[in-house]
Amino acid sequence: MHWIGRASCVLVCAVSCGFPISSSVMADAPMQKKRPFVIAHRGASGYLPEHTLEAKALAHAQGAEYLEQDVVLTKDDVPVVLHDIHLDTISNVAELFPGRARADGRYYAIDFTLAEIRQLNASERFNHKTGKAVFPNRFPPHQSRFQIPSLEEEIQFIQGLNKSTGRVAGIYPEIKQPTFHAKEGKDICKIVVDVLHRNGYKTKEDPCFIQCFEEEHLRRVREELGCQLRLIQLLDGKACDAAMMSPAAMVETMNRYASFADGIGPYLTAVLPAVAGSPEKHPFPETGHQKSLLVDGAHAAKLEVHPWTCREDELPKHYKSSADLHRDLVQIGIDGAFSDFPDQTRNHFASFAK
Ligand code: G3P
Ligand code: CA
Protein backbone atom coordinates (compact mmCIF):
# COMPACT_ATOMS: atom_id res chain seq x y z
CA MET A 1 0.00 0.00 0.00
CA HIS A 2 2.79 2.38 0.77
CA TRP A 3 5.46 3.89 -1.41
CA ILE A 4 7.78 5.15 1.23
CA GLY A 5 10.91 6.96 0.12
CA ARG A 6 13.24 6.24 2.96
CA ALA A 7 16.42 6.02 0.92
CA SER A 8 17.85 8.97 2.77
CA CYS A 9 17.43 7.58 6.30
CA VAL A 10 20.96 6.26 6.60
CA LEU A 11 22.35 9.58 5.53
CA VAL A 12 20.03 11.35 7.91
CA CYS A 13 21.25 9.45 10.94
CA ALA A 14 24.82 10.01 9.88
CA VAL A 15 24.40 13.75 9.86
CA SER A 16 22.45 14.14 13.08
CA CYS A 17 19.07 15.05 11.62
CA GLY A 18 20.50 16.92 8.70
CA PHE A 19 22.33 19.74 10.48
CA PRO A 20 24.23 20.66 8.39
CA ILE A 21 24.47 18.57 5.23
CA SER A 22 27.69 18.68 3.28
CA SER A 23 27.56 18.92 -0.49
CA SER A 24 29.58 15.70 -0.81
CA VAL A 25 26.93 13.83 1.19
CA MET A 26 24.20 15.37 -0.98
CA ALA A 27 26.02 14.39 -4.13
CA ASP A 28 26.08 10.79 -2.92
CA ALA A 29 22.35 10.69 -2.23
CA PRO A 30 20.64 8.04 -4.33
CA MET A 31 18.52 9.60 -7.07
CA GLN A 32 16.12 6.68 -7.37
CA LYS A 33 12.95 7.40 -5.40
CA LYS A 34 9.71 5.60 -4.65
CA ARG A 35 6.44 7.30 -5.48
CA PRO A 36 4.85 8.95 -2.44
CA PHE A 37 1.19 8.05 -1.95
CA VAL A 38 -1.61 10.54 -2.51
CA ILE A 39 -4.12 11.66 0.10
CA ALA A 40 -7.14 13.30 -1.53
CA HIS A 41 -7.50 16.51 0.47
CA ARG A 42 -11.22 16.81 1.31
CA GLY A 43 -11.69 14.48 -1.69
CA ALA A 44 -10.90 15.66 -5.20
CA SER A 45 -11.76 19.12 -3.90
CA GLY A 46 -10.10 20.91 -6.80
CA TYR A 47 -12.92 19.63 -9.00
CA LEU A 48 -16.00 19.19 -6.80
CA PRO A 49 -17.22 20.76 -3.54
CA GLU A 50 -15.03 19.60 -0.65
CA HIS A 51 -16.11 16.68 1.51
CA THR A 52 -19.07 15.71 -0.62
CA LEU A 53 -19.43 12.03 -1.46
CA GLU A 54 -19.13 13.05 -5.11
CA ALA A 55 -15.67 14.52 -4.41
CA LYS A 56 -14.67 11.29 -2.66
CA ALA A 57 -15.92 9.15 -5.55
CA LEU A 58 -13.88 11.18 -8.03
CA ALA A 59 -10.77 10.97 -5.85
CA HIS A 60 -11.23 7.22 -5.59
CA ALA A 61 -11.53 6.97 -9.37
CA GLN A 62 -8.43 9.13 -9.79
CA GLY A 63 -6.41 6.59 -7.84
CA ALA A 64 -5.84 8.38 -4.53
CA GLU A 65 -4.51 5.91 -1.99
CA TYR A 66 -6.25 7.71 0.91
CA LEU A 67 -9.34 9.92 1.11
CA GLU A 68 -9.40 12.60 3.83
CA GLN A 69 -12.26 13.33 6.24
CA ASP A 70 -12.27 16.40 8.48
CA VAL A 71 -14.62 15.60 11.35
CA VAL A 72 -16.74 17.72 13.70
CA LEU A 73 -19.72 16.84 15.91
CA THR A 74 -23.39 17.73 15.58
CA LYS A 75 -25.61 18.76 18.50
CA ASP A 76 -26.72 15.12 18.83
CA ASP A 77 -23.12 13.85 18.91
CA VAL A 78 -22.92 12.53 15.36
CA PRO A 79 -19.52 12.96 13.68
CA VAL A 80 -20.00 14.65 10.31
CA VAL A 81 -17.47 15.27 7.54
CA LEU A 82 -16.93 19.01 7.54
CA HIS A 83 -13.75 21.08 7.52
CA ASP A 84 -14.87 23.92 9.78
CA ILE A 85 -16.73 23.98 13.06
CA HIS A 86 -18.95 26.42 11.14
CA LEU A 87 -21.50 25.58 8.44
CA ASP A 88 -21.74 28.99 6.78
CA THR A 89 -18.77 28.76 4.39
CA ILE A 90 -19.94 25.64 2.58
CA SER A 91 -23.74 25.53 2.86
CA ASN A 92 -27.00 27.48 2.70
CA VAL A 93 -27.45 27.33 6.48
CA ALA A 94 -27.95 31.12 6.82
CA GLU A 95 -30.78 30.99 4.31
CA LEU A 96 -32.48 27.91 5.75
CA PHE A 97 -32.04 28.64 9.44
CA PRO A 98 -32.01 32.43 9.91
CA GLY A 99 -31.66 33.36 13.57
CA ARG A 100 -29.60 30.29 14.49
CA ALA A 101 -26.24 32.09 14.40
CA ARG A 102 -24.33 32.67 17.63
CA ALA A 103 -23.47 36.19 18.88
CA ASP A 104 -20.42 36.22 16.58
CA GLY A 105 -22.68 35.84 13.57
CA ARG A 106 -21.45 32.32 12.77
CA TYR A 107 -23.49 29.13 12.37
CA TYR A 108 -21.87 26.30 14.34
CA ALA A 109 -22.38 22.67 13.31
CA ILE A 110 -22.53 21.77 17.00
CA ASP A 111 -25.78 23.77 17.34
CA PHE A 112 -27.55 21.67 14.68
CA THR A 113 -28.81 18.10 14.77
CA LEU A 114 -27.91 15.63 12.05
CA ALA A 115 -31.52 15.81 10.81
CA GLU A 116 -31.14 19.58 10.39
CA ILE A 117 -27.75 19.28 8.71
CA ARG A 118 -29.25 16.79 6.27
CA GLN A 119 -31.59 19.56 5.06
CA LEU A 120 -28.68 21.76 3.96
CA ASN A 121 -27.33 22.04 0.46
CA ALA A 122 -23.54 21.74 0.53
CA SER A 123 -21.59 24.09 -1.72
CA GLU A 124 -18.17 24.86 -3.07
CA ARG A 125 -16.38 26.94 -0.42
CA PHE A 126 -17.18 30.67 -0.36
CA ASN A 127 -16.45 33.67 1.84
CA HIS A 128 -19.34 33.83 4.31
CA LYS A 129 -19.19 37.65 4.39
CA THR A 130 -18.91 38.40 0.66
CA GLY A 131 -20.36 35.22 -0.82
CA LYS A 132 -17.42 35.06 -3.24
CA ALA A 133 -15.83 31.74 -4.19
CA VAL A 134 -12.56 31.07 -2.37
CA PHE A 135 -11.18 29.40 -5.51
CA PRO A 136 -12.81 31.27 -8.41
CA ASN A 137 -11.78 28.78 -11.07
CA ARG A 138 -13.20 25.75 -9.33
CA PHE A 139 -16.75 24.35 -9.21
CA PRO A 140 -19.21 27.26 -8.79
CA PRO A 141 -20.69 27.86 -5.31
CA HIS A 142 -24.37 26.97 -4.81
CA GLN A 143 -24.53 25.00 -8.01
CA SER A 144 -26.12 21.54 -8.24
CA ARG A 145 -27.16 19.51 -5.18
CA PHE A 146 -24.77 18.11 -2.59
CA GLN A 147 -25.00 16.98 1.04
CA ILE A 148 -22.84 16.90 4.15
CA PRO A 149 -22.26 13.22 5.02
CA SER A 150 -21.86 11.71 8.46
CA LEU A 151 -18.50 10.00 9.05
CA GLU A 152 -20.16 6.60 9.13
CA GLU A 153 -22.06 7.22 5.88
CA GLU A 154 -18.84 8.26 4.20
CA ILE A 155 -16.90 5.24 5.46
CA GLN A 156 -19.61 2.92 4.18
CA PHE A 157 -19.58 4.76 0.83
CA ILE A 158 -15.82 4.32 0.50
CA GLN A 159 -15.99 0.69 1.56
CA GLY A 160 -18.66 0.22 -1.12
CA LEU A 161 -16.36 1.73 -3.75
CA ASN A 162 -13.50 -0.43 -2.52
CA LYS A 163 -15.67 -3.48 -3.10
CA SER A 164 -17.13 -2.48 -6.46
CA THR A 165 -13.82 -1.36 -7.96
CA GLY A 166 -11.62 -3.97 -6.34
CA ARG A 167 -9.18 -1.25 -5.24
CA VAL A 168 -8.89 -0.35 -1.57
CA ALA A 169 -8.58 3.34 -0.77
CA GLY A 170 -7.82 4.12 2.85
CA ILE A 171 -9.48 6.72 5.03
CA TYR A 172 -7.66 9.59 6.74
CA PRO A 173 -9.93 11.27 9.34
CA GLU A 174 -8.84 14.48 11.06
CA ILE A 175 -10.31 15.11 14.50
CA LYS A 176 -11.11 18.81 14.39
CA GLN A 177 -10.63 21.04 17.44
CA PRO A 178 -10.97 18.61 20.39
CA THR A 179 -10.52 21.50 22.84
CA PHE A 180 -13.45 23.40 21.33
CA HIS A 181 -15.58 20.24 21.48
CA ALA A 182 -14.55 19.60 25.11
CA LYS A 183 -15.68 23.11 26.05
CA GLU A 184 -19.04 22.24 24.48
CA GLY A 185 -19.15 19.14 26.69
CA LYS A 186 -18.29 16.65 23.96
CA ASP A 187 -15.53 14.03 23.66
CA ILE A 188 -14.96 14.05 19.90
CA CYS A 189 -11.87 11.83 20.11
CA LYS A 190 -13.73 8.96 21.76
CA ILE A 191 -16.73 9.30 19.43
CA VAL A 192 -14.55 9.23 16.30
CA VAL A 193 -12.44 6.30 17.51
CA ASP A 194 -15.63 4.34 18.32
CA VAL A 195 -16.97 4.90 14.78
CA LEU A 196 -13.66 3.76 13.26
CA HIS A 197 -13.51 0.64 15.43
CA ARG A 198 -17.15 -0.18 14.68
CA ASN A 199 -16.41 0.01 10.96
CA GLY A 200 -13.41 -2.30 10.99
CA TYR A 201 -10.47 0.11 11.42
CA LYS A 202 -8.59 -1.08 14.48
CA THR A 203 -4.92 -1.82 13.88
CA LYS A 204 -1.84 -0.33 12.22
CA GLU A 205 -2.37 -2.73 9.33
CA ASP A 206 -5.81 -1.27 8.55
CA PRO A 207 -5.96 1.41 5.81
CA CYS A 208 -6.55 4.35 8.12
CA PHE A 209 -4.57 7.22 9.61
CA ILE A 210 -6.00 9.50 12.32
CA GLN A 211 -4.69 13.09 12.24
CA CYS A 212 -5.02 16.00 14.67
CA PHE A 213 -3.34 19.35 15.32
CA GLU A 214 -3.79 19.16 19.11
CA GLU A 215 -0.92 17.08 20.48
CA GLU A 216 -2.32 16.34 23.93
CA HIS A 217 -5.54 15.02 22.41
CA LEU A 218 -3.78 12.89 19.81
CA ARG A 219 -1.59 11.46 22.55
CA ARG A 220 -4.74 10.68 24.54
CA VAL A 221 -6.16 8.79 21.52
CA ARG A 222 -3.19 6.44 21.81
CA GLU A 223 -2.54 6.32 25.54
CA GLU A 224 -5.96 6.68 27.15
CA LEU A 225 -8.37 5.50 24.47
CA GLY A 226 -6.01 2.66 23.51
CA CYS A 227 -6.37 3.26 19.79
CA GLN A 228 -3.85 1.21 17.76
CA LEU A 229 -4.45 2.91 14.41
CA ARG A 230 -1.65 4.95 12.85
CA LEU A 231 -1.60 8.51 14.16
CA ILE A 232 -0.35 11.64 12.41
CA GLN A 233 0.59 14.76 14.35
CA LEU A 234 -0.35 17.78 12.23
CA LEU A 235 1.99 20.78 12.37
CA ASP A 236 1.16 24.32 11.32
CA GLY A 237 3.86 26.72 10.11
CA LYS A 238 4.66 27.87 13.66
CA ALA A 239 5.11 24.34 14.97
CA CYS A 240 7.33 23.49 11.98
CA ASP A 241 9.52 26.54 12.60
CA ALA A 242 9.83 25.65 16.30
CA ALA A 243 11.02 22.14 15.43
CA MET A 244 13.62 23.57 13.04
CA MET A 245 15.08 26.08 15.50
CA SER A 246 18.06 23.89 16.33
CA PRO A 247 19.29 20.31 16.00
CA ALA A 248 18.40 19.71 19.66
CA ALA A 249 14.88 21.07 19.16
CA MET A 250 14.43 18.83 16.13
CA VAL A 251 15.53 15.69 17.98
CA GLU A 252 13.47 16.48 21.09
CA THR A 253 10.34 17.36 19.12
CA MET A 254 10.44 14.39 16.77
CA ASN A 255 11.23 11.91 19.54
CA ARG A 256 8.30 13.30 21.52
CA TYR A 257 5.94 12.81 18.57
CA ALA A 258 7.36 9.35 17.94
CA SER A 259 6.47 8.33 21.50
CA PHE A 260 2.79 8.19 20.48
CA ALA A 261 2.45 8.91 16.74
CA ASP A 262 3.52 7.29 13.48
CA GLY A 263 4.12 10.40 11.44
CA ILE A 264 3.82 14.13 11.03
CA GLY A 265 1.64 16.20 8.72
CA PRO A 266 3.55 19.45 8.22
CA TYR A 267 2.59 22.62 6.41
CA LEU A 268 3.78 22.19 2.83
CA THR A 269 6.20 25.08 2.55
CA ALA A 270 7.95 24.03 5.75
CA VAL A 271 9.30 20.94 4.03
CA LEU A 272 10.49 23.05 1.09
CA PRO A 273 13.41 24.92 2.63
CA ALA A 274 14.31 26.78 -0.53
CA VAL A 275 11.02 28.66 -0.40
CA ALA A 276 10.45 28.89 3.33
CA GLY A 277 11.57 32.51 3.41
CA SER A 278 13.77 32.28 6.49
CA PRO A 279 17.21 31.27 5.29
CA GLU A 280 18.67 31.51 8.77
CA LYS A 281 16.20 28.88 9.99
CA HIS A 282 16.30 26.80 6.83
CA PRO A 283 19.92 26.77 5.72
CA PHE A 284 19.60 24.97 2.43
CA PRO A 285 20.59 25.54 -1.16
CA GLU A 286 18.21 26.91 -3.78
CA THR A 287 15.51 24.91 -5.53
CA GLY A 288 16.91 21.65 -6.77
CA HIS A 289 18.06 20.74 -3.25
CA GLN A 290 17.87 17.12 -2.23
CA LYS A 291 17.30 17.43 1.49
CA SER A 292 14.76 18.88 3.87
CA LEU A 293 15.42 19.53 7.55
CA LEU A 294 11.93 18.55 8.58
CA VAL A 295 11.69 15.41 6.46
CA ASP A 296 15.10 14.20 7.59
CA GLY A 297 14.45 15.05 11.24
CA ALA A 298 11.17 13.14 11.18
CA HIS A 299 12.64 10.15 9.36
CA ALA A 300 15.46 9.97 11.88
CA ALA A 301 12.77 9.42 14.53
CA LYS A 302 11.07 6.86 12.25
CA LEU A 303 8.12 9.13 11.58
CA GLU A 304 6.43 9.31 8.19
CA VAL A 305 5.98 12.74 6.59
CA HIS A 306 2.72 13.72 4.85
CA PRO A 307 2.74 17.46 4.00
CA TRP A 308 -0.35 19.48 3.07
CA THR A 309 -1.52 20.76 0.59
CA CYS A 310 -0.62 20.45 -3.11
CA ARG A 311 -2.86 22.73 -5.15
CA GLU A 312 -2.52 23.22 -8.88
CA ASP A 313 -4.17 26.62 -8.55
CA GLU A 314 -2.21 27.83 -5.49
CA LEU A 315 1.47 26.97 -5.69
CA PRO A 316 3.91 27.84 -2.89
CA LYS A 317 5.72 31.13 -3.41
CA HIS A 318 8.66 30.89 -5.80
CA TYR A 319 7.34 27.79 -7.56
CA LYS A 320 6.57 28.44 -11.20
CA SER A 321 5.09 25.06 -11.94
CA SER A 322 3.35 22.24 -10.18
CA ALA A 323 5.80 19.83 -11.79
CA ASP A 324 8.70 21.59 -10.02
CA LEU A 325 6.91 21.36 -6.69
CA HIS A 326 6.22 17.65 -7.04
CA ARG A 327 9.76 16.99 -8.27
CA ASP A 328 11.13 18.56 -5.08
CA LEU A 329 8.70 16.66 -2.87
CA VAL A 330 9.84 13.36 -4.39
CA GLN A 331 13.46 14.40 -4.13
CA ILE A 332 13.34 15.30 -0.44
CA GLY A 333 11.74 11.94 0.33
CA ILE A 334 8.25 12.64 1.64
CA ASP A 335 6.12 9.54 2.20
CA GLY A 336 2.73 10.88 1.10
CA ALA A 337 1.09 14.21 0.33
CA PHE A 338 -2.30 15.82 0.60
CA SER A 339 -3.60 17.16 -2.69
CA ASP A 340 -6.75 18.91 -3.92
CA PHE A 341 -5.95 17.44 -7.35
CA PRO A 342 -5.19 13.76 -6.73
CA ASP A 343 -4.91 12.88 -10.42
CA GLN A 344 -2.31 15.59 -11.06
CA THR A 345 -0.29 14.83 -7.94
CA ARG A 346 -0.32 11.12 -8.72
CA ASN A 347 0.87 11.74 -12.28
CA HIS A 348 3.62 14.11 -11.19
CA PHE A 349 4.85 11.73 -8.50
CA ALA A 350 4.86 8.85 -10.98
CA SER A 351 6.92 10.83 -13.46
CA PHE A 352 9.56 11.89 -10.92
CA ALA A 353 9.80 8.75 -8.82
CA LYS A 354 11.83 6.59 -11.13
O1 G3P B 1 -5.23 17.66 7.52
C1 G3P B 1 -4.25 18.12 6.67
C2 G3P B 1 -4.68 19.45 6.27
O2 G3P B 1 -5.97 19.25 5.76
C3 G3P B 1 -4.68 20.36 7.45
O3 G3P B 1 -5.27 21.53 7.14
O4 G3P B 1 -7.07 23.07 7.48
O5 G3P B 1 -7.03 21.72 5.42
O6 G3P B 1 -7.61 20.68 7.57
P1 G3P B 1 -6.82 21.74 6.90
CA1 CA C 1 -7.63 18.33 7.25
mmCIF file with all atom_site columns, C-alpha atoms in Angstrom, residues 72-78 80 82-94 97-114 116-118 120 128 148 176-177 179-181 183-184 186:
data_model
loop_
_atom_site.group_PDB
_atom_site.id
_atom_site.type_symbol
_atom_site.label_atom_id
_atom_site.label_alt_id
_atom_site.label_comp_id
_atom_site.label_asym_id
_atom_site.label_entity_id
_atom_site.label_seq_id
_atom_site.pdbx_PDB_ins_code
_atom_site.Cartn_x
_atom_site.Cartn_y
_atom_site.Cartn_z
_atom_site.occupancy
_atom_site.B_iso_or_equiv
_atom_site.pdbx_formal_charge
_atom_site.auth_seq_id
_atom_site.auth_comp_id
_atom_site.auth_asym_id
_atom_site.auth_atom_id
_atom_site.pdbx_PDB_model_num
ATOM 1  C CA . VAL A 1 72  ? -16.735 17.723 13.696 1.00 0.00 ? 72  VAL A CA 1
ATOM 2  C CA . LEU A 1 73  ? -19.721 16.841 15.907 1.00 0.00 ? 73  LEU A CA 1
ATOM 3  C CA . THR A 1 74  ? -23.393 17.734 15.583 1.00 0.00 ? 74  THR A CA 1
ATOM 4  C CA . LYS A 1 75  ? -25.614 18.763 18.497 1.00 0.00 ? 75  LYS A CA 1
ATOM 5  C CA . ASP A 1 76  ? -26.722 15.123 18.833 1.00 0.00 ? 76  ASP A CA 1
ATOM 6  C CA . ASP A 1 77  ? -23.121 13.851 18.915 1.00 0.00 ? 77  ASP A CA 1
ATOM 7  C CA . VAL A 1 78  ? -22.915 12.531 15.364 1.00 0.00 ? 78  VAL A CA 1
ATOM 8  C CA . VAL A 1 80  ? -19.996 14.652 10.305 1.00 0.00 ? 80  VAL A CA 1
ATOM 9  C CA . LEU A 1 82  ? -16.933 19.013 7.536  1.00 0.00 ? 82  LEU A CA 1
ATOM 10 C CA . HIS A 1 83  ? -13.754 21.084 7.518  1.00 0.00 ? 83  HIS A CA 1
ATOM 11 C CA . ASP A 1 84  ? -14.872 23.923 9.783  1.00 0.00 ? 84  ASP A CA 1
ATOM 12 C CA . ILE A 1 85  ? -16.731 23.982 13.063 1.00 0.00 ? 85  ILE A CA 1
ATOM 13 C CA . HIS A 1 86  ? -18.953 26.419 11.138 1.00 0.00 ? 86  HIS A CA 1
ATOM 14 C CA . LEU A 1 87  ? -21.500 25.585 8.438  1.00 0.00 ? 87  LEU A CA 1
ATOM 15 C CA . ASP A 1 88  ? -21.741 28.991 6.778  1.00 0.00 ? 88  ASP A CA 1
ATOM 16 C CA . THR A 1 89  ? -18.770 28.763 4.389  1.00 0.00 ? 89  THR A CA 1
ATOM 17 C CA . ILE A 1 90  ? -19.943 25.643 2.577  1.00 0.00 ? 90  ILE A CA 1
ATOM 18 C CA . SER A 1 91  ? -23.743 25.534 2.856  1.00 0.00 ? 91  SER A CA 1
ATOM 19 C CA . ASN A 1 92  ? -26.999 27.476 2.696  1.00 0.00 ? 92  ASN A CA 1
ATOM 20 C CA . VAL A 1 93  ? -27.454 27.334 6.479  1.00 0.00 ? 93  VAL A CA 1
ATOM 21 C CA . ALA A 1 94  ? -27.948 31.117 6.816  1.00 0.00 ? 94  ALA A CA 1
ATOM 22 C CA . PHE A 1 97  ? -32.038 28.636 9.443  1.00 0.00 ? 97  PHE A CA 1
ATOM 23 C CA . PRO A 1 98  ? -32.011 32.426 9.912  1.00 0.00 ? 98  PRO A CA 1
ATOM 24 C CA . GLY A 1 99  ? -31.657 33.360 13.574 1.00 0.00 ? 99  GLY A CA 1
ATOM 25 C CA . ARG A 1 100 ? -29.601 30.288 14.494 1.00 0.00 ? 100 ARG A CA 1
ATOM 26 C CA . ALA A 1 101 ? -26.239 32.092 14.402 1.00 0.00 ? 101 ALA A CA 1
ATOM 27 C CA . ARG A 1 102 ? -24.328 32.673 17.633 1.00 0.00 ? 102 ARG A CA 1
ATOM 28 C CA . ALA A 1 103 ? -23.473 36.185 18.877 1.00 0.00 ? 103 ALA A CA 1
ATOM 29 C CA . ASP A 1 104 ? -20.416 36.220 16.585 1.00 0.00 ? 104 ASP A CA 1
ATOM 30 C CA . GLY A 1 105 ? -22.680 35.841 13.572 1.00 0.00 ? 105 GLY A CA 1
ATOM 31 C CA . ARG A 1 106 ? -21.447 32.320 12.775 1.00 0.00 ? 106 ARG A CA 1
ATOM 32 C CA . TYR A 1 107 ? -23.486 29.126 12.367 1.00 0.00 ? 107 TYR A CA 1
ATOM 33 C CA . TYR A 1 108 ? -21.870 26.295 14.339 1.00 0.00 ? 108 TYR A CA 1
ATOM 34 C CA . ALA A 1 109 ? -22.377 22.672 13.313 1.00 0.00 ? 109 ALA A CA 1
ATOM 35 C CA . ILE A 1 110 ? -22.526 21.768 16.998 1.00 0.00 ? 110 ILE A CA 1
ATOM 36 C CA . ASP A 1 111 ? -25.779 23.769 17.337 1.00 0.00 ? 111 ASP A CA 1
ATOM 37 C CA . PHE A 1 112 ? -27.545 21.675 14.677 1.00 0.00 ? 112 PHE A CA 1
ATOM 38 C CA . THR A 1 113 ? -28.813 18.096 14.771 1.00 0.00 ? 113 THR A CA 1
ATOM 39 C CA . LEU A 1 114 ? -27.912 15.634 12.054 1.00 0.00 ? 114 LEU A CA 1
ATOM 40 C CA . GLU A 1 116 ? -31.139 19.582 10.389 1.00 0.00 ? 116 GLU A CA 1
ATOM 41 C CA . ILE A 1 117 ? -27.747 19.277 8.707  1.00 0.00 ? 117 ILE A CA 1
ATOM 42 C CA . ARG A 1 118 ? -29.253 16.793 6.270  1.00 0.00 ? 118 ARG A CA 1
ATOM 43 C CA . LEU A 1 120 ? -28.679 21.762 3.956  1.00 0.00 ? 120 LEU A CA 1
ATOM 44 C CA . HIS A 1 128 ? -19.338 33.833 4.309  1.00 0.00 ? 128 HIS A CA 1
ATOM 45 C CA . ILE A 1 148 ? -22.841 16.904 4.153  1.00 0.00 ? 148 ILE A CA 1
ATOM 46 C CA . LYS A 1 176 ? -11.107 18.813 14.395 1.00 0.00 ? 176 LYS A CA 1
ATOM 47 C CA . GLN A 1 177 ? -10.630 21.039 17.439 1.00 0.00 ? 177 GLN A CA 1
ATOM 48 C CA . THR A 1 179 ? -10.517 21.502 22.835 1.00 0.00 ? 179 THR A CA 1
ATOM 49 C CA . PHE A 1 180 ? -13.450 23.400 21.335 1.00 0.00 ? 180 PHE A CA 1
ATOM 50 C CA . HIS A 1 181 ? -15.577 20.240 21.478 1.00 0.00 ? 181 HIS A CA 1
ATOM 51 C CA . LYS A 1 183 ? -15.679 23.111 26.045 1.00 0.00 ? 183 LYS A CA 1
ATOM 52 C CA . GLU A 1 184 ? -19.036 22.236 24.477 1.00 0.00 ? 184 GLU A CA 1
ATOM 53 C CA . LYS A 1 186 ? -18.292 16.645 23.957 1.00 0.00 ? 186 LYS A CA 1
#
